[in-house]
Coordinates of C-alpha atoms in Angstrom, one line a residue:
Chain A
X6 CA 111.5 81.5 107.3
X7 CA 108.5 79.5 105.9
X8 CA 108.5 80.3 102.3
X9 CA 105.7 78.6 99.6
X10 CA 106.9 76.9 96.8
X11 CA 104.4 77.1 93.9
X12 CA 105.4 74.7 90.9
X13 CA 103.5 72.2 89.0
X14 CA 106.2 70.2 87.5
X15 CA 107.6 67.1 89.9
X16 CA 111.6 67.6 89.2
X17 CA 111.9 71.3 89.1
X18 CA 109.6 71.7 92.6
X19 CA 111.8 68.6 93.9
X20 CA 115.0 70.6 93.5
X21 CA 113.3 73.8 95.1
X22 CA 112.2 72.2 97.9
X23 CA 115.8 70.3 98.1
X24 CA 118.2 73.6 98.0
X25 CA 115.5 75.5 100.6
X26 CA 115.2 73.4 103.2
X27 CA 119.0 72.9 103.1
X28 CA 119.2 76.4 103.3
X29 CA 117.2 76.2 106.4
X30 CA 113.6 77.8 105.4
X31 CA 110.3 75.5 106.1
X32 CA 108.4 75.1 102.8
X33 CA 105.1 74.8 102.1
X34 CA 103.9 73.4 98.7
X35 CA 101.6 74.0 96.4
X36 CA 101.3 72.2 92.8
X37 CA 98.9 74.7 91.2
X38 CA 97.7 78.3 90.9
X39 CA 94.7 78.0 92.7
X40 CA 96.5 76.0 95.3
X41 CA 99.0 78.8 95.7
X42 CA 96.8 81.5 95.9
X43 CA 94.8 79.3 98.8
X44 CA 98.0 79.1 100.9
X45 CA 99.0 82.9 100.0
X46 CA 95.5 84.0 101.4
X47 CA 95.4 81.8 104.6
X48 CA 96.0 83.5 108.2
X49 CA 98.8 81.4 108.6
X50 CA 100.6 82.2 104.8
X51 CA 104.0 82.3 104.2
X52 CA 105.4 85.4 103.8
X53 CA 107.9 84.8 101.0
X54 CA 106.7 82.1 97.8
X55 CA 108.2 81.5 94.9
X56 CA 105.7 81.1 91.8
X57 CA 106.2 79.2 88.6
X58 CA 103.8 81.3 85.7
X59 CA 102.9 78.5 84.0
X60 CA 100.7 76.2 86.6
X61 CA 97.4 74.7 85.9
X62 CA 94.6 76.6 87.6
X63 CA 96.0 79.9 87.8
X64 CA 99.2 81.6 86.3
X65 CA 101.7 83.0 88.6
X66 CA 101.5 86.0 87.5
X67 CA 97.2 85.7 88.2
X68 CA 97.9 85.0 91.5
X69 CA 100.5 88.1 92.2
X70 CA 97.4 90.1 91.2
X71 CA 95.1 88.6 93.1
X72 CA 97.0 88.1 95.9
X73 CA 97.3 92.6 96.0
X74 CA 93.8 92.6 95.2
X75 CA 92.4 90.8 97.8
X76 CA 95.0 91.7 100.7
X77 CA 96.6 94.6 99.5
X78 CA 98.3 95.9 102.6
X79 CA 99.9 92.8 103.8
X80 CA 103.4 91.9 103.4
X81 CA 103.7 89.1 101.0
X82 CA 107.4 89.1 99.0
X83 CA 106.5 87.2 95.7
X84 CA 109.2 85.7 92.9
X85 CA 108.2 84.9 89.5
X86 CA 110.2 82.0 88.4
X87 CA 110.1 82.8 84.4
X88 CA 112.4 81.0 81.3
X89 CA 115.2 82.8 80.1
X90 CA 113.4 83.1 76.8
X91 CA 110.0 84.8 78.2
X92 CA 111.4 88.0 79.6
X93 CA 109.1 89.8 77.5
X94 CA 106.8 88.5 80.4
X95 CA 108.8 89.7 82.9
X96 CA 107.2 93.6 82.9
X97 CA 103.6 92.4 82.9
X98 CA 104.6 90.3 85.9
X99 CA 105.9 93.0 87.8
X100 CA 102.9 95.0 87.1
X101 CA 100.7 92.2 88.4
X102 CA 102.4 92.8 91.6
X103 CA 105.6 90.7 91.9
X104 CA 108.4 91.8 93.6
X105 CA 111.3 90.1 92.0
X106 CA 111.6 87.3 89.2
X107 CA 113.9 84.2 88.6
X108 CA 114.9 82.5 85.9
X109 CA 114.9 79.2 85.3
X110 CA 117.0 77.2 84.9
X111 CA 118.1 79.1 88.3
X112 CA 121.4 79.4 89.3
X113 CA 121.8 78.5 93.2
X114 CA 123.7 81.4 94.5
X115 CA 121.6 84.2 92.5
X116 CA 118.5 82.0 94.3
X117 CA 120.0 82.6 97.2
X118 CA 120.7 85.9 97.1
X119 CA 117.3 86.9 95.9
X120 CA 115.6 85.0 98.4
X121 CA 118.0 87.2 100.9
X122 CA 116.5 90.4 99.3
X123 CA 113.3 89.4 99.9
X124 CA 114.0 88.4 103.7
X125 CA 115.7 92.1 104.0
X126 CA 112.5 93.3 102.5
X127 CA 110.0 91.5 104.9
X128 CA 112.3 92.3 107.6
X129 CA 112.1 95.6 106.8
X130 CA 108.2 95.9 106.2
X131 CA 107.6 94.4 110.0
X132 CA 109.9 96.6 111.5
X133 CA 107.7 99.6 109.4
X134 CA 104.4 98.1 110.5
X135 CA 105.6 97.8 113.9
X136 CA 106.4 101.8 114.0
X137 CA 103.5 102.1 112.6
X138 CA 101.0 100.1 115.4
X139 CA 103.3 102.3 117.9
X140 CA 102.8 105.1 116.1
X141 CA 99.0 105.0 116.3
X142 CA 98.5 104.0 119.9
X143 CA 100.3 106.9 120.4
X144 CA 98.0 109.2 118.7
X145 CA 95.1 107.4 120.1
X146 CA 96.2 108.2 123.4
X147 CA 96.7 111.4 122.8
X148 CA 93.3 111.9 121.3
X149 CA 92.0 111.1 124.9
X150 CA 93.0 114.5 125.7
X151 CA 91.6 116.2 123.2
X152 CA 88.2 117.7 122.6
X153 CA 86.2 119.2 125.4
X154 CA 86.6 118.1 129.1
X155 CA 83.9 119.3 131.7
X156 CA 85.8 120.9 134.4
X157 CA 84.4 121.8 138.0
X158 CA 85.2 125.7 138.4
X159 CA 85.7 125.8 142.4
X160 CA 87.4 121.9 142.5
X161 CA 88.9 121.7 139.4
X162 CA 87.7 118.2 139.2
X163 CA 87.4 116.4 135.3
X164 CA 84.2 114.4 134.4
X165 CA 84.5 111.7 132.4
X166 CA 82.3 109.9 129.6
X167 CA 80.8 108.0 132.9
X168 CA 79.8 111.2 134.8
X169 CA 82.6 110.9 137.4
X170 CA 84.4 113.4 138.6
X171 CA 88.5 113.1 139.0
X172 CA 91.0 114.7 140.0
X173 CA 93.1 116.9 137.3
X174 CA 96.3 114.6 138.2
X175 CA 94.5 110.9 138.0
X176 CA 92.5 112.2 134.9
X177 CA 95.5 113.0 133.0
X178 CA 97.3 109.9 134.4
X179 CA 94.7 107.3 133.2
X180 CA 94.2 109.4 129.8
X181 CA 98.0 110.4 128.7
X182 CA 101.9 109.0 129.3
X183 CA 102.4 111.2 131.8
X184 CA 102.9 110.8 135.7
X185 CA 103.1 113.6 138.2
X186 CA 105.3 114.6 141.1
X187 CA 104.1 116.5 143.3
X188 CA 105.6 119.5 144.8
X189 CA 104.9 123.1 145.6
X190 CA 105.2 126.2 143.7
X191 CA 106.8 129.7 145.6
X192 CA 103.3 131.5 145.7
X193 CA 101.6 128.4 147.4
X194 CA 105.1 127.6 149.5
X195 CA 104.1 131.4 150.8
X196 CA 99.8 130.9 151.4
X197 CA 101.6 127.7 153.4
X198 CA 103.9 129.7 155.6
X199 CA 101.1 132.9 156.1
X200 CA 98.8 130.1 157.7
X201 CA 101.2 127.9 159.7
X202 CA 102.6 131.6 161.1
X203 CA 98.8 132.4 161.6
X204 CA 98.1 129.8 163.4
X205 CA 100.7 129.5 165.8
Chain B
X16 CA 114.1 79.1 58.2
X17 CA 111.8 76.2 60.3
X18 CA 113.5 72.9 58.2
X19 CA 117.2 74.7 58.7
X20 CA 116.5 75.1 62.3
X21 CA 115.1 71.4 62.8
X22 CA 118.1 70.1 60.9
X23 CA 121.0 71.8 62.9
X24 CA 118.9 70.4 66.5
X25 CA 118.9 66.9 65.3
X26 CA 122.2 66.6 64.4
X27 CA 123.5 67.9 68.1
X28 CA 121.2 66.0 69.5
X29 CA 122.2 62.9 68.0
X30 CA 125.4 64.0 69.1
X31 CA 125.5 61.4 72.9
X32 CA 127.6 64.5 74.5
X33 CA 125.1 67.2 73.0
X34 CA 122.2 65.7 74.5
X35 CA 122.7 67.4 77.5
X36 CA 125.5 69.2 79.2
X37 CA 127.0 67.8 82.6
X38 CA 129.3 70.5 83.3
X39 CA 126.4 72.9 82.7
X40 CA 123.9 70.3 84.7
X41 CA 126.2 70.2 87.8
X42 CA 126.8 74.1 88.2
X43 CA 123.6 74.1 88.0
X44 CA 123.7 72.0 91.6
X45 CA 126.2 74.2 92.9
X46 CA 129.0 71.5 92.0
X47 CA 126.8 68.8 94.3
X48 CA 127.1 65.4 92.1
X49 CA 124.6 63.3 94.2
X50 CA 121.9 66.5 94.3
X51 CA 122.6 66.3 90.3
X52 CA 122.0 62.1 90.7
X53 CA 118.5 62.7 92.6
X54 CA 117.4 65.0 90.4
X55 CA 117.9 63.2 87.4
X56 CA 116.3 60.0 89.0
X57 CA 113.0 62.2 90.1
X58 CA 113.0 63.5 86.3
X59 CA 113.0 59.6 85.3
X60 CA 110.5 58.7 87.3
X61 CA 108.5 61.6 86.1
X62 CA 109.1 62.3 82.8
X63 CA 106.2 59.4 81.4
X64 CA 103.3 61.2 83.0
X65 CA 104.7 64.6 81.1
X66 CA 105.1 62.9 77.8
X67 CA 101.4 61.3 78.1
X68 CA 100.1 64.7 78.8
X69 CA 102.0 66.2 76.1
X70 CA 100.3 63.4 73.4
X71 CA 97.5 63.5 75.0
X72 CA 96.6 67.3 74.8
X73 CA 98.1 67.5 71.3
X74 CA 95.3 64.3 70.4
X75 CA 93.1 66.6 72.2
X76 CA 94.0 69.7 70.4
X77 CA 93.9 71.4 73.8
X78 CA 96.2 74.6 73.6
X79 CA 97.0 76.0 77.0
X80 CA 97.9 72.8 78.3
X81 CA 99.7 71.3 74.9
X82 CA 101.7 75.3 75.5
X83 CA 101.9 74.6 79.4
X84 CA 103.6 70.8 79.1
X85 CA 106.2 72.2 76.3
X86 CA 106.9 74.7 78.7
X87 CA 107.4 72.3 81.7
X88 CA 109.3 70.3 79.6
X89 CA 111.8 73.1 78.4
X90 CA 111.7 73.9 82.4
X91 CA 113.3 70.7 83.8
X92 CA 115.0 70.3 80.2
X93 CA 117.3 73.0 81.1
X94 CA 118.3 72.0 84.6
X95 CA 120.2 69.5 82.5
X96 CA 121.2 72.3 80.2
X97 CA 119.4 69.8 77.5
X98 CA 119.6 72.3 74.6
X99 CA 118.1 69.7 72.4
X100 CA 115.3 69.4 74.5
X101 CA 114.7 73.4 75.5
X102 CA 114.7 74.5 72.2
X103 CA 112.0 72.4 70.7
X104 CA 110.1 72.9 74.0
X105 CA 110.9 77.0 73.2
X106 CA 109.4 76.0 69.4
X107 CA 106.2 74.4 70.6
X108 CA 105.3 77.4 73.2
X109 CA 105.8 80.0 71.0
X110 CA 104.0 78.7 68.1
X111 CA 101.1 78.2 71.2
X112 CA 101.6 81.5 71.5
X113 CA 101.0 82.8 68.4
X114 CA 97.8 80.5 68.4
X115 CA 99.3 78.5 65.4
X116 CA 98.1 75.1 67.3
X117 CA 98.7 72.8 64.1
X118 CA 101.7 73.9 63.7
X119 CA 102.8 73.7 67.4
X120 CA 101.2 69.7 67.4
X121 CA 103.0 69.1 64.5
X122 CA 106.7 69.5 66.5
X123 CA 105.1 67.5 69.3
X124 CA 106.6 64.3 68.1
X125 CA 109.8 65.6 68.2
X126 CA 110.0 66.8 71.6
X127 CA 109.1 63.8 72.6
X128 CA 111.6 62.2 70.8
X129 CA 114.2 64.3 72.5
X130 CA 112.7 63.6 75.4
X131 CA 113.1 60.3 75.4
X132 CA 116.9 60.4 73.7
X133 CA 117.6 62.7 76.9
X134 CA 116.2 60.2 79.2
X135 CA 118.2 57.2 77.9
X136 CA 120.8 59.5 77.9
X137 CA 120.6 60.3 81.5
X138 CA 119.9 56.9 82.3
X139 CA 123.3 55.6 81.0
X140 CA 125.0 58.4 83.1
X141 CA 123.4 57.1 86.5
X142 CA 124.5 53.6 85.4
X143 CA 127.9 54.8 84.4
X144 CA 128.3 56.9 88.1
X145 CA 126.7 53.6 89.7
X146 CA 129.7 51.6 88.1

């Protein structure tokens, strides 16, 4: 997982970038707010970052807000690294749109495991989106087949936004997840035989 | 209850063990001494360009970054478990806070003093691991 590590001070964002990549995530840095919030709004962001809220530029908790602001639909898992002393802070950074917090100086294995929430989390959200996409093509499709389709009275034949004329079965085949097989019903199974006995 | 404070911090950190806490320091690196050697050698290489920032916005009377450098310094301060330096740090942000800047610039000198005392003393502990 690529995560962002947002810090502004040399030694702490050393040791971040140290137990993460050991840990087996790619990191991308940034050594300011602005610089952050640049990386967090790029097509090719990382999807979990880790924010220090004191950075020059832009506070960490400023760019959790504007990061909802701007995109507020996309799946970005943000961690508020705060001081023991400042959780005071630590409601008005959830309200700015974090999703978890950290404090510093962090202790390895609760890193870990938070970072683990968020993966679950993101995991999670693609999954949801992914049901969601489904989901809507699905409707979309069906849409196709509602409304009001010209139908021939004798033929039975469909017109469609072209002016062409179908048959019922190719209509619906192109327009809906459905296929046909074909077969025939008693009533017709008995024109069938009247005319083949006719005839002979 | 400022000059009581003061006094009980310099005496620990005049204390050479007080300064900062190894046991502390290295569960803080998950038990890993040479992650604990490389940080403390990217802290001494770094740790000038904080204190000349620190003097520098407290000359300048410049608030947010005189409260932002206190509060960097408590940061890395306490991956040493450096009380002596965290609490000053703590002092100076607060009183940045409150918008009380004189008061704030006034401790300035002493976290850089502790600063400093916590750099030598980190510095003797790499020599002493090099031995």
């Amino acid at each position: 997982m690529r995560i962002l590590i947002a810090e502004d001070d040399v030694t702490s964002r050393w040791l971040l970038d140290r137990v993460l990549k050991r840990w087996g995530h790619d990191i991308v840095i940034a050594s300011s707010g602005t610089e952050a919030l640049e990386a967090l709004l790029s097509p090719e962001s990382p999807q979990l970052a880790i924010l220090d809220w004191l950075m020059p530029g832009m506070t960490g908790v400023e760019v959790c807000r504007e990061v909802r602001r701007v995109n507020p639909l996309t799946s970005r898992y943000l961690i508020l690294l705060t001081s023991k002393s400042d959780k005071g802070d630590v409601v008005s950074g959830l309200e700015a749109g974090a999703d978890d917090y950290i404090t510093k100086p962090f202790n390895q294995d609760e890193l870990r495991a938070r970072i683990k929430v968020g993966l679950r989390v993101i995991e999670l959200q693609s999954q949801l989106a992914e049901r969601v996409a489904q989901l809507e093509a699905a409707i979309a499709r069906e849409k196709q087949l509602q409304g009001l389709l010209p139908i021939c009275s004798y033929c039975k034949k469909i017109r469609d936004d072209g002016n062409y004329w179908h048959q019922v079965e190719s209509y619906i085949v192109t327009h809906a997840d459905v296929r046909f097989s074909h077969s025939v019903c008693p009533e017709c199974a008995n024109q069938v035989r009247q005319q083949i006995l006719k005839g002979a | 209850m400022d000059t009581n404070h003061s006094s009980s911090l310099s005496s620990s950190a005049s204390q050479g063990d007080a300064v900062f806490n190894l046991d502390a320091a290295l569960q803080r690196m998950d038990g890993d001494a040479d992650l604990l050697n490389e940080v403390i050698d990217v802290f001494l290489e770094d740790y000038p360009n904080s204190l000349q920032q620190l003097r520098s916005s407290a000359e300048a009377r410049d608030l947010k970054l005189v409260l932002r450098t206190a509060h960097t310094l408590k940061g890395v301060a306490g991956n040493f478990a450096a009380n002596s330096v965290t609490e000053v740090g703590h002092q100076v942000e607060t009183l940045c806070k409150a918008d009380q800047l004189t008061e704030a610039i006034s401790l300035v000198p002493m976290l850089e003093s502790r600063v400093l005392i916590l750099a030598e003393a980190l510095r003797r502990h790499r020599q002493k691991e090099a031995a």
